[in-house]
Coordinates of C-alpha atoms in Angstrom, one line a residue:
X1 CA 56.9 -98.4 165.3
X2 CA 54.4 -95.5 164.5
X3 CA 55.3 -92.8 162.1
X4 CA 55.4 -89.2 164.3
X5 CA 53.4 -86.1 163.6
X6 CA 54.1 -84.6 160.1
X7 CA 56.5 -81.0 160.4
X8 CA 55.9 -79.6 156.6
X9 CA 56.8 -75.7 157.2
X10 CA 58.9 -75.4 154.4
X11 CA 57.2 -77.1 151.6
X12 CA 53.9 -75.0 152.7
X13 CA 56.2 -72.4 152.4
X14 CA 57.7 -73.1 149.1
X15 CA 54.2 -73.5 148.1
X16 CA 52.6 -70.8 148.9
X17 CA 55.3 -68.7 147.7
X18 CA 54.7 -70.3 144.2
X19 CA 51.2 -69.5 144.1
X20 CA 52.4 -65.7 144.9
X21 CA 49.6 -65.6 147.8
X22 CA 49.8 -64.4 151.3
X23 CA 49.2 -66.0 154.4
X24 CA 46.0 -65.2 154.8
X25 CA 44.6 -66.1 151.0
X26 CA 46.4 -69.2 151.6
X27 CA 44.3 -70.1 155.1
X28 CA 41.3 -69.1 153.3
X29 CA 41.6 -71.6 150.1
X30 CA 42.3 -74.4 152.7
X31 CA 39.7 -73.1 154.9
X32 CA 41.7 -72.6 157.8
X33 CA 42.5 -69.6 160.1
X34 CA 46.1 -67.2 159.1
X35 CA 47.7 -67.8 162.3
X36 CA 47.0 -72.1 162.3
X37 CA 48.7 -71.8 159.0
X38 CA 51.8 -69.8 160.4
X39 CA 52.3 -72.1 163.1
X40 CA 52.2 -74.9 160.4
X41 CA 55.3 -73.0 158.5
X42 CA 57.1 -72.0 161.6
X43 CA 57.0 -76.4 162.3
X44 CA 55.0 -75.3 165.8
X45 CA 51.9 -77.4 164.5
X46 CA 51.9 -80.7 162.6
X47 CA 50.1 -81.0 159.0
X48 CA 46.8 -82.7 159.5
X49 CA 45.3 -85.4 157.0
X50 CA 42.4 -82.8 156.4
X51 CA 44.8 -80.1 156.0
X52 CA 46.8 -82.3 153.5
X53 CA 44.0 -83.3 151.8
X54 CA 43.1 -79.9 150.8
X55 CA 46.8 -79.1 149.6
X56 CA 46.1 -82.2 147.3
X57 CA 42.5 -81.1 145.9
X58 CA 43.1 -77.4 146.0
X59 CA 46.7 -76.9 144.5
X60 CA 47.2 -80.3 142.7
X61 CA 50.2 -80.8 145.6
X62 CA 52.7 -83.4 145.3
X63 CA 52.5 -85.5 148.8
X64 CA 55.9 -86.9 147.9
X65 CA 57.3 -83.3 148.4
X66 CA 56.9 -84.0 152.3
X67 CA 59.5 -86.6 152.3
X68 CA 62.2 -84.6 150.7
X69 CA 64.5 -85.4 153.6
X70 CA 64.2 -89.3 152.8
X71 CA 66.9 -88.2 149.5
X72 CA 69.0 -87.8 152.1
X73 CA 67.6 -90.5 155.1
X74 CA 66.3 -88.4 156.8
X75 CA 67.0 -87.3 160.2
X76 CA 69.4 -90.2 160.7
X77 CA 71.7 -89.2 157.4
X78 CA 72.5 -86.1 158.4
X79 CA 72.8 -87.2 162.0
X80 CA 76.0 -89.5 160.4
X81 CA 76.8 -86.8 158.4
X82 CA 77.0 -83.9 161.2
X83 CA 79.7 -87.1 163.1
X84 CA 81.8 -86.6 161.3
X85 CA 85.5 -86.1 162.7
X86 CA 85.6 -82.8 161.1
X87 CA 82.5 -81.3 163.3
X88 CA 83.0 -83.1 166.7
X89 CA 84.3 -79.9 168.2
X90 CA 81.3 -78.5 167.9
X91 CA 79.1 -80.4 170.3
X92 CA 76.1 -80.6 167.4
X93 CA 73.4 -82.7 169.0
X94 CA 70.6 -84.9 167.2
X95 CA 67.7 -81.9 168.4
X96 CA 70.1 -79.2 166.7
X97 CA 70.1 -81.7 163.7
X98 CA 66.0 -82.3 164.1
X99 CA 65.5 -78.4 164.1
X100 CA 67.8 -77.9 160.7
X101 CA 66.1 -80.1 158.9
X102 CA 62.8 -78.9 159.6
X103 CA 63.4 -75.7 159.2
X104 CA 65.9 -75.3 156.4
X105 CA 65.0 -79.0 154.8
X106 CA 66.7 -77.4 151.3
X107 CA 69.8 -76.1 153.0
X108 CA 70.3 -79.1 154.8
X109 CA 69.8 -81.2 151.4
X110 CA 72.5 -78.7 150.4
X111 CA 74.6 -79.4 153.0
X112 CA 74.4 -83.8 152.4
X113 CA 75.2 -83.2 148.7
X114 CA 78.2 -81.0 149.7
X115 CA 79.3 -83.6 152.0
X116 CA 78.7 -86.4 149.6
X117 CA 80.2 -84.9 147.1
X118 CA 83.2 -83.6 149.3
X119 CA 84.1 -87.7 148.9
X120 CA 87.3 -89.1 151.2
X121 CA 90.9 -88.9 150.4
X122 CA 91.5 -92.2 152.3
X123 CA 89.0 -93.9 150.4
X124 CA 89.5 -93.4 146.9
X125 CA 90.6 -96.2 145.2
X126 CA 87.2 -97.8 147.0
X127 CA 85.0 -94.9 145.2
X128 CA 82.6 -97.4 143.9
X129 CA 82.7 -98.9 146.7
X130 CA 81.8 -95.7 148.7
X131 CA 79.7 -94.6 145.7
X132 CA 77.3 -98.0 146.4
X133 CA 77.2 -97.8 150.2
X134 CA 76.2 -94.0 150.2
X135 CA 73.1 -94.9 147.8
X136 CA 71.9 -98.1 150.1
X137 CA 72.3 -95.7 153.4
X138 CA 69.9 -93.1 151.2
X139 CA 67.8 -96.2 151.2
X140 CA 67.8 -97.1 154.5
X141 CA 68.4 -100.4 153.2
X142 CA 64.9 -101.1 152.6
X143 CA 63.4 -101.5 149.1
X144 CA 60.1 -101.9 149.7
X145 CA 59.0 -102.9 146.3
X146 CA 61.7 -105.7 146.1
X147 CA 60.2 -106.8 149.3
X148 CA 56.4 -106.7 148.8
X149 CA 57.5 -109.0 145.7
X150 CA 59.5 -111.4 147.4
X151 CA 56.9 -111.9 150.0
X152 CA 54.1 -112.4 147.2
X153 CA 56.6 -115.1 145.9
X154 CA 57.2 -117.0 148.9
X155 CA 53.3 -117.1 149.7
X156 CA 52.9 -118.2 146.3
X157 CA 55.3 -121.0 147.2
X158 CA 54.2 -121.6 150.8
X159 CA 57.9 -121.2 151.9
X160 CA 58.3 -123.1 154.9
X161 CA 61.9 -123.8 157.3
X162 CA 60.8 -127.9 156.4
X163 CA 61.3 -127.4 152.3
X164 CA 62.9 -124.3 151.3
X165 CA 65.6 -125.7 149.3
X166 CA 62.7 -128.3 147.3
X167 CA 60.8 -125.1 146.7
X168 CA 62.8 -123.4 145.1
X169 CA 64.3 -125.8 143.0
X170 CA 60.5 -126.9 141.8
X171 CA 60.1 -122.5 141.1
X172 CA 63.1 -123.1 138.8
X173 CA 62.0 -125.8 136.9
X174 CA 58.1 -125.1 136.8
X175 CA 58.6 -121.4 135.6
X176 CA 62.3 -121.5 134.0
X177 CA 62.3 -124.9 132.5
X178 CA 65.8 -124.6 134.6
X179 CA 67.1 -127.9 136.3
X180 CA 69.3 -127.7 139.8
X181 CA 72.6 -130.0 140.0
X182 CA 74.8 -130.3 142.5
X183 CA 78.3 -130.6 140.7
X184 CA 81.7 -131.7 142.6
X185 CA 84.4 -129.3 143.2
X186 CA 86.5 -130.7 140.6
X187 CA 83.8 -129.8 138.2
X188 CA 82.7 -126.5 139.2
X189 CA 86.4 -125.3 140.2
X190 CA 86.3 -121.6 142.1
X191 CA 82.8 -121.4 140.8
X192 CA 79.8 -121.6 143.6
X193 CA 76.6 -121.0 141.2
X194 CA 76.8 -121.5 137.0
X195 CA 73.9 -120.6 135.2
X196 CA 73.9 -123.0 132.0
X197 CA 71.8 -122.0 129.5
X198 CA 72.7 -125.0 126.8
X199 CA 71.9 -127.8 129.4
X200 CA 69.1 -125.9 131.1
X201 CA 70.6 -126.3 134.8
X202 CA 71.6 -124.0 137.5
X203 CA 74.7 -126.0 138.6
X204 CA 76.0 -125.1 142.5
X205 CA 78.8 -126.3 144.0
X206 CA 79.0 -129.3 146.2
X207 CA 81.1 -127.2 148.9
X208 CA 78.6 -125.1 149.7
X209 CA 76.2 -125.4 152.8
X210 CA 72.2 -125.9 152.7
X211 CA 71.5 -122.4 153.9
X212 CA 74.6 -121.3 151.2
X213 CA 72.7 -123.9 148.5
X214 CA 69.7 -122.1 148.9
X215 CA 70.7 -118.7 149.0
X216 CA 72.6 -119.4 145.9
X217 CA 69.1 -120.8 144.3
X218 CA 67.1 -117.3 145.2
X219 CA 69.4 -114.9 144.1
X220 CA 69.3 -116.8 141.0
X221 CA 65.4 -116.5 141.1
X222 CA 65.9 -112.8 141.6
X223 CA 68.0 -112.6 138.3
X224 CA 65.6 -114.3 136.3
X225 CA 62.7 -112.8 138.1
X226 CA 63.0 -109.0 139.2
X227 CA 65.5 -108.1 136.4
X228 CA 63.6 -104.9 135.3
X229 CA 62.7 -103.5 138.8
X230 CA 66.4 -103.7 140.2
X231 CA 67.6 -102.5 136.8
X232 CA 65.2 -99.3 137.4
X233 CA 66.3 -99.5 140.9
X234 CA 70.1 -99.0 140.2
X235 CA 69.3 -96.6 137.3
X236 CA 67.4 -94.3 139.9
X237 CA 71.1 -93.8 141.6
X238 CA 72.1 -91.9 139.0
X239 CA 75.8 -93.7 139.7
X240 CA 78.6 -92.1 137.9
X241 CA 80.8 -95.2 137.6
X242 CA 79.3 -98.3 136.1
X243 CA 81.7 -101.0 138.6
X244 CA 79.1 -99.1 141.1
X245 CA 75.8 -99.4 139.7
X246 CA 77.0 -102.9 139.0
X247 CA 77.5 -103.5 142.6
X248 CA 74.6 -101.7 143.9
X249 CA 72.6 -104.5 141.6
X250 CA 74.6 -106.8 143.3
X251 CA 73.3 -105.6 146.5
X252 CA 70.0 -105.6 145.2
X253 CA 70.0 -109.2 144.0
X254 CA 71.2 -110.4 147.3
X255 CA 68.6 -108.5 149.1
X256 CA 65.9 -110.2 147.3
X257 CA 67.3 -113.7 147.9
X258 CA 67.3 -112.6 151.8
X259 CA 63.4 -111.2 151.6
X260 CA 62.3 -114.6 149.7
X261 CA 64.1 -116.6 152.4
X262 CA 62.7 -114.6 155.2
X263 CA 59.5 -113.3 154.4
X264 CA 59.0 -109.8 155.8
X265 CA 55.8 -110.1 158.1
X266 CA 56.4 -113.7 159.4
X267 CA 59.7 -113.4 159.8
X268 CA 59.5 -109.5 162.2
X269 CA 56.4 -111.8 163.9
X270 CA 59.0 -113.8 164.6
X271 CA 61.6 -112.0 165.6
X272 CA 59.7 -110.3 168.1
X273 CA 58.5 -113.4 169.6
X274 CA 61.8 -114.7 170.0
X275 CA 63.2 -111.3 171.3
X276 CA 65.5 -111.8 168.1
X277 CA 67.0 -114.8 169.0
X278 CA 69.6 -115.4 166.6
X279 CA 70.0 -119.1 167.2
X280 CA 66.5 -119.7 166.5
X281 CA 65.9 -117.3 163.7
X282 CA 68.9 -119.4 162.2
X283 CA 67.1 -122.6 162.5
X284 CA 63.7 -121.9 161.7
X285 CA 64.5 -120.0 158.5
X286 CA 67.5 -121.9 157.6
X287 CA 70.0 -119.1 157.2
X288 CA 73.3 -118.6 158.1
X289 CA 74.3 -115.7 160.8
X290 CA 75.9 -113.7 158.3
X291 CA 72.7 -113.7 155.9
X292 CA 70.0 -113.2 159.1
X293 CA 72.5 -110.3 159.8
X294 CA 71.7 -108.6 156.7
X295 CA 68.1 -109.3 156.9
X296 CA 67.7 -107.3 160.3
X297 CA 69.4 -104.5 158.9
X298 CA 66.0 -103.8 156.5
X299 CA 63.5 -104.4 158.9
X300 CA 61.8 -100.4 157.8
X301 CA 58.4 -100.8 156.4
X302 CA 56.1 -98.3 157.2
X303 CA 53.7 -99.0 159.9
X304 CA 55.7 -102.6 160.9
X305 CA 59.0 -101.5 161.6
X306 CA 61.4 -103.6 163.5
X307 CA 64.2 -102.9 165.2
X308 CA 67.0 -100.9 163.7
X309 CA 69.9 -102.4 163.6
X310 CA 73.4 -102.1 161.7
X311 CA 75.7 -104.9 161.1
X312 CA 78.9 -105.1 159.6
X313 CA 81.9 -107.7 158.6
X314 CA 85.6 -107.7 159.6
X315 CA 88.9 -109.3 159.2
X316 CA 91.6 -110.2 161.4
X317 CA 92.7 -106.9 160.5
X318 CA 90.0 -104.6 161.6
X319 CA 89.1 -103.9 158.1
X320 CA 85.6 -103.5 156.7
X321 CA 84.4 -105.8 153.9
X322 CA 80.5 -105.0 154.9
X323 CA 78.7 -102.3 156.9
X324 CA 75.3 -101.5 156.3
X325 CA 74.0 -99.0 159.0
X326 CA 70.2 -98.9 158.2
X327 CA 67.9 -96.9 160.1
X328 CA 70.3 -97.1 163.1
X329 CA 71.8 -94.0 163.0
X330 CA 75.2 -95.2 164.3
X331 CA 78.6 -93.8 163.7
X332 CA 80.3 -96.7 164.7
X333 CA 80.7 -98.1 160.8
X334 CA 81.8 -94.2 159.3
X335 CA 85.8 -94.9 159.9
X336 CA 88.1 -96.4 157.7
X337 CA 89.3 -98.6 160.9
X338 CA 88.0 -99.8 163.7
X339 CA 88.8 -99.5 167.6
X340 CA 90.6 -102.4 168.7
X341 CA 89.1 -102.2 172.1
X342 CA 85.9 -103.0 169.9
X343 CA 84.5 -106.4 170.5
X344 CA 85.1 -108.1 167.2
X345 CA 88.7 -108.1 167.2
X346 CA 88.3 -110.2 170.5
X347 CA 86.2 -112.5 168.7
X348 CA 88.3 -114.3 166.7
X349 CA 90.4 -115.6 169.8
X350 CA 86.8 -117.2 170.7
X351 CA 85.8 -118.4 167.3
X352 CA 82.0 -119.3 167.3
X353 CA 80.8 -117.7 170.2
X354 CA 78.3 -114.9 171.0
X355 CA 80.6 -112.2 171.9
X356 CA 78.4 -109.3 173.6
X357 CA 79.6 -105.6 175.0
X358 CA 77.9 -102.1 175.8
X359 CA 80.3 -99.8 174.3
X360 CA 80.3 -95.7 174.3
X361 CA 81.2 -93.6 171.7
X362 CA 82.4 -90.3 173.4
X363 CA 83.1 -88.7 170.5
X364 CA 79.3 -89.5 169.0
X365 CA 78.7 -85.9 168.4
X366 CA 75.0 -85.8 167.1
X367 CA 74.7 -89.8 166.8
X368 CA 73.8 -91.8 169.5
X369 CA 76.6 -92.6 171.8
X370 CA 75.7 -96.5 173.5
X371 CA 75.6 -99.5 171.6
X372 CA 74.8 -103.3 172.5
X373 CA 77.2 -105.1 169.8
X374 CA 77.1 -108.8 169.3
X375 CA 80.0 -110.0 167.5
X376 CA 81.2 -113.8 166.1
X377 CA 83.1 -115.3 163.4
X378 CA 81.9 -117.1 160.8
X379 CA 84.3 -119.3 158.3
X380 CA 83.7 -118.8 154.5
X381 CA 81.0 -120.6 153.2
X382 CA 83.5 -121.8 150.4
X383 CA 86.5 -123.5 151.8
X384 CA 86.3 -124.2 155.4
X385 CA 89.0 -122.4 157.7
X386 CA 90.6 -120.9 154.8
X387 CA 88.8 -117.1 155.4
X388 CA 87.1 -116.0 158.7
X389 CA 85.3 -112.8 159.5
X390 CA 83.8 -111.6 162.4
X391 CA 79.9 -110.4 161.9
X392 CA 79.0 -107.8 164.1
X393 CA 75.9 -106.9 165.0
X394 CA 74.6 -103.6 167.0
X395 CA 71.3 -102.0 168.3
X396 CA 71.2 -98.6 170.2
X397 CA 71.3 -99.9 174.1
X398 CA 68.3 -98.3 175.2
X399 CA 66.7 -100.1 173.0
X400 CA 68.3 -103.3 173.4
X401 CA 66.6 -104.3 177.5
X402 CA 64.2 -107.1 175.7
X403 CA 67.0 -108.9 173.4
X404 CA 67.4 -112.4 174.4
X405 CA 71.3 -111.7 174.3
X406 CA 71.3 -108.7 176.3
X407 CA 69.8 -111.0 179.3
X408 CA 72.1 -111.0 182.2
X409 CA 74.4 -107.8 180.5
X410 CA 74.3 -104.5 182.4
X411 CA 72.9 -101.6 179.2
X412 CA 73.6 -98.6 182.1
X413 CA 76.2 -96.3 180.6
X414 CA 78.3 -96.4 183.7
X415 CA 79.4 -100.1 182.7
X416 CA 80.0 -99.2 178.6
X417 CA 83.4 -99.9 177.7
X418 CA 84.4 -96.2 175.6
X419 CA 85.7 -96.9 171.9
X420 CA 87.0 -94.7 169.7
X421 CA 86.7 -94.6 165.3
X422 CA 90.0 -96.1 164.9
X423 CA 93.3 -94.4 166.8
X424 CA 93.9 -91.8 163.4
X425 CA 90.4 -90.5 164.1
X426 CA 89.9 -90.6 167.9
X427 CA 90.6 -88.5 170.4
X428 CA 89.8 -90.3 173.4
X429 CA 93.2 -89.5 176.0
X430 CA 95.0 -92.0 178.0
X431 CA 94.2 -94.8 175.9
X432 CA 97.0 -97.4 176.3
X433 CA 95.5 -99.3 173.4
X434 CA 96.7 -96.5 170.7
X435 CA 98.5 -97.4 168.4
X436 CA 99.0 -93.8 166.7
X437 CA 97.7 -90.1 167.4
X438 CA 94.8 -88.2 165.9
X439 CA 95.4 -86.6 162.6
X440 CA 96.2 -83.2 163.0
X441 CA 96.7 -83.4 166.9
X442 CA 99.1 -81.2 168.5
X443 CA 101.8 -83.9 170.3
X444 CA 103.1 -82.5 174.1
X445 CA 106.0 -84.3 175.3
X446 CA 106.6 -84.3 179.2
X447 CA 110.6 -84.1 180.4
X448 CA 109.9 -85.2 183.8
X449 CA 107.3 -87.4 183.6
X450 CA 106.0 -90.2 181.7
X451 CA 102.5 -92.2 181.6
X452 CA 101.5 -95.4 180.4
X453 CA 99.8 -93.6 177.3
X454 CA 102.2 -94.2 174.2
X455 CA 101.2 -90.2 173.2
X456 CA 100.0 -86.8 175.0
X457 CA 98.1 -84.7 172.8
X458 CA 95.5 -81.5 172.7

């Protein structure tokens, strides 16, 4: 997808205010006219490379002050951020959003540290958790540095679906003198990857799967490998707990394993030649559907975007154990629970198959508000049928006509099925699904009457 015109009022602004000159000295030094330079600060004309260029040569400007809204993802954060339960009385749209943040980019930085800071009751004893999530959403969930390298790597291996697993294990012991064994359960106990130093092997469990084995392999790789950049990486968070730095290099380690599996450029080429076929993006890269689920979530380099997409895990329960939105902009992931008209929870009653539904989010606010979600469950890698999780899966609808598992599904908004952000959050009426009212809701109780809803509220 191609990058839009560039809006940079305020940081001309801030800039010419620094250098104390007018408007008018300010057109002269780039050698432009005073009123083509107001319409640049009043965000009614886009900053051209010539323009820029001069800002560079002439005031030793900082380009990377034009993405100041990335700190806080851009138009996408705050979209998320102006969902919130808390502001969905107030009707705020993604255009209102757009128009904040180009023309008060500092107040509405202001306003996402506020927010972030404000932190959740509910989800307290998970601060690290939270702490770790909110820095890979700043992200986007692409680390293009982590990437680039991965990519170098698997050229540098000639990475193919026919020997993945062969070349990794001849990367480990070519560069890291490092053997691979395959040790029996007995041996390797609750343990799925040992790195022994004394014996020079990496030893991996025998009840793991090949795409498992070879994950397993490359996040090793990654340890060994890209220590200091993900070190600098999780440093940059600035986290205040170390449990979620730790976790965030986690994150960071399993990304890379995912980027050396499925290189970036031939893996979007093939993606969009498949019209993201999961089954076939499974095969050819020999992954599993919960690792090729991660990997579309980061599909954001500049200039060879993919599609955005979110994807997230659940239990039987409804509960989140993963969520990573990307660049999707959804709200769908924000709540501590999940609607249980939401098509994951049917899932599990059709365990290993595609599960596909439109759904609308009336109470979307600024986000958007229609979703294709793919949902199906998955058993743990570990011990077959002892864990199972569904893997969900979502793209914006409109976006969503040329996906090979949206053929034969209807994306028009008059067939979505509306969903809520879990019943202590939504505020959808009628539902006969709830299961409790919205927080704070005002409860009316008819005498001579009675519906099928288990509560009336305001």
């Amino acid at each position: 997808m191609a990058e839009g015109p560039l809006f940079a009022g305020s940081a001309m602004r801030r800039l010419r205010k620094r250098e104390g000159l007018t408007q008018a000295a300010m057109a002269a030094r780039l050698e432009i006219s005073p009123s083509y330079l107001n319409l640049i600060e009043r965000n009614q004309r886009p900053l051209t490379a010539r323009v820029l260029v001069q800002l560079v040569d002439r005031f030793d400007f900082d380009s990377a002050a034009l993405r100041e809204n990335e700190a806080i993802g851009g138009i996408d954060g705050l979209v998320r951020r102006m969902s919130d339960e808390r502001f969905a009385d107030l009707g705020i749209d993604r255009d209102e959003v757009a128009e904040f943040l180009a023309a008060a980019p500092q107040a509405a930085a202001a306003f996402a540290r506020l927010f972030d800071n404000a932190g959740d009751a509910r989800a307290e004893a998970d601060e690290p958790l939270q702490a770790t999530r909110r820095e890979i959403e700043r992200w986007r969930n692409h680390f293009a540095d982590l990437d680039n390298a991965a990519e170098a790597l698997a050229d540098e291996l000639r990475i193919s679906r026919a020997d993945i697993g062969s070349a990794l294990a001849e990367r480990l012991r070519d560069k890291h003198q490092l053997s691979l064994r395959i040790l029996p359960q007995d041996v390797m106990m609750t343990a799925v990857r040992r790195l022994d130093l004394h014996a020079r092997q990496l030893q991996i469990s025998e009840m793991l799967d090949q795409p498992a084995r070879n994950f397993q392999v490359a996040m090793q790789l990654a340890q060994l490998e890209q220590r200091e950049a993900i070190e600098n990486l999780a440093a940059g968070g600035q986290f205040a707990d170390d449990a979620a730095r730790q976790l965030f290099q986690r994150h960071l380690i399993g990304y890379f394993a995912a980027a050396l599996v499925m290189p970036y450029s031939r893996f979007l080429r093939a993606c969009e030649a498949t019209g993201y076929d999961l089954q076939i993006l499974m095969r050819r890269f020999g992954v599993s559907l919960e690792q090729l689920a991660h990997r579309l979530t980061t599909l954001q380099r500049v200039g060879q975007r993919g599609l955005p997409f979110f994807m997230a895990r659940v239990d039987r329960a409804g509960q989140f154990s993963k969520r990573f939105t990307g660049a999707s902009g959804t709200s769908l992931l924000d709540g501590s629970a999940s609607c249980p008209l939401w098509i994951p929870h049917s899932a599990f009653e059709r365990a290993g198959q595609y599960c596909r539904q439109v759904v609308h989010l009336p109470e979307a606010g600024a986000a958007p508000a229609n979703w294709l979600t793919i949902a199906r469950t998955v058993e743990g890698s570990f011990f077959d049928g002892v864990t199972r999780f569904a893997i969900i899966l979502g793209l914006e609808a409109r976006l969503a006509g040329n996906l090979a598992l949206s053929r034969g599904l209807s994306l028009d908004e008059g067939d979505t099925q509306p969903i809520g952000p879990g019943c202590a959050a939504c505020h959808i009426q009628d539902c006969r699904q709830r299961s409790l009212p919205p927080r704070g809701a005002k409860l009316y109780f008819e005498q001579l009457s009675h519906t099928d809803a288990p509560f009336q509220f305001g």
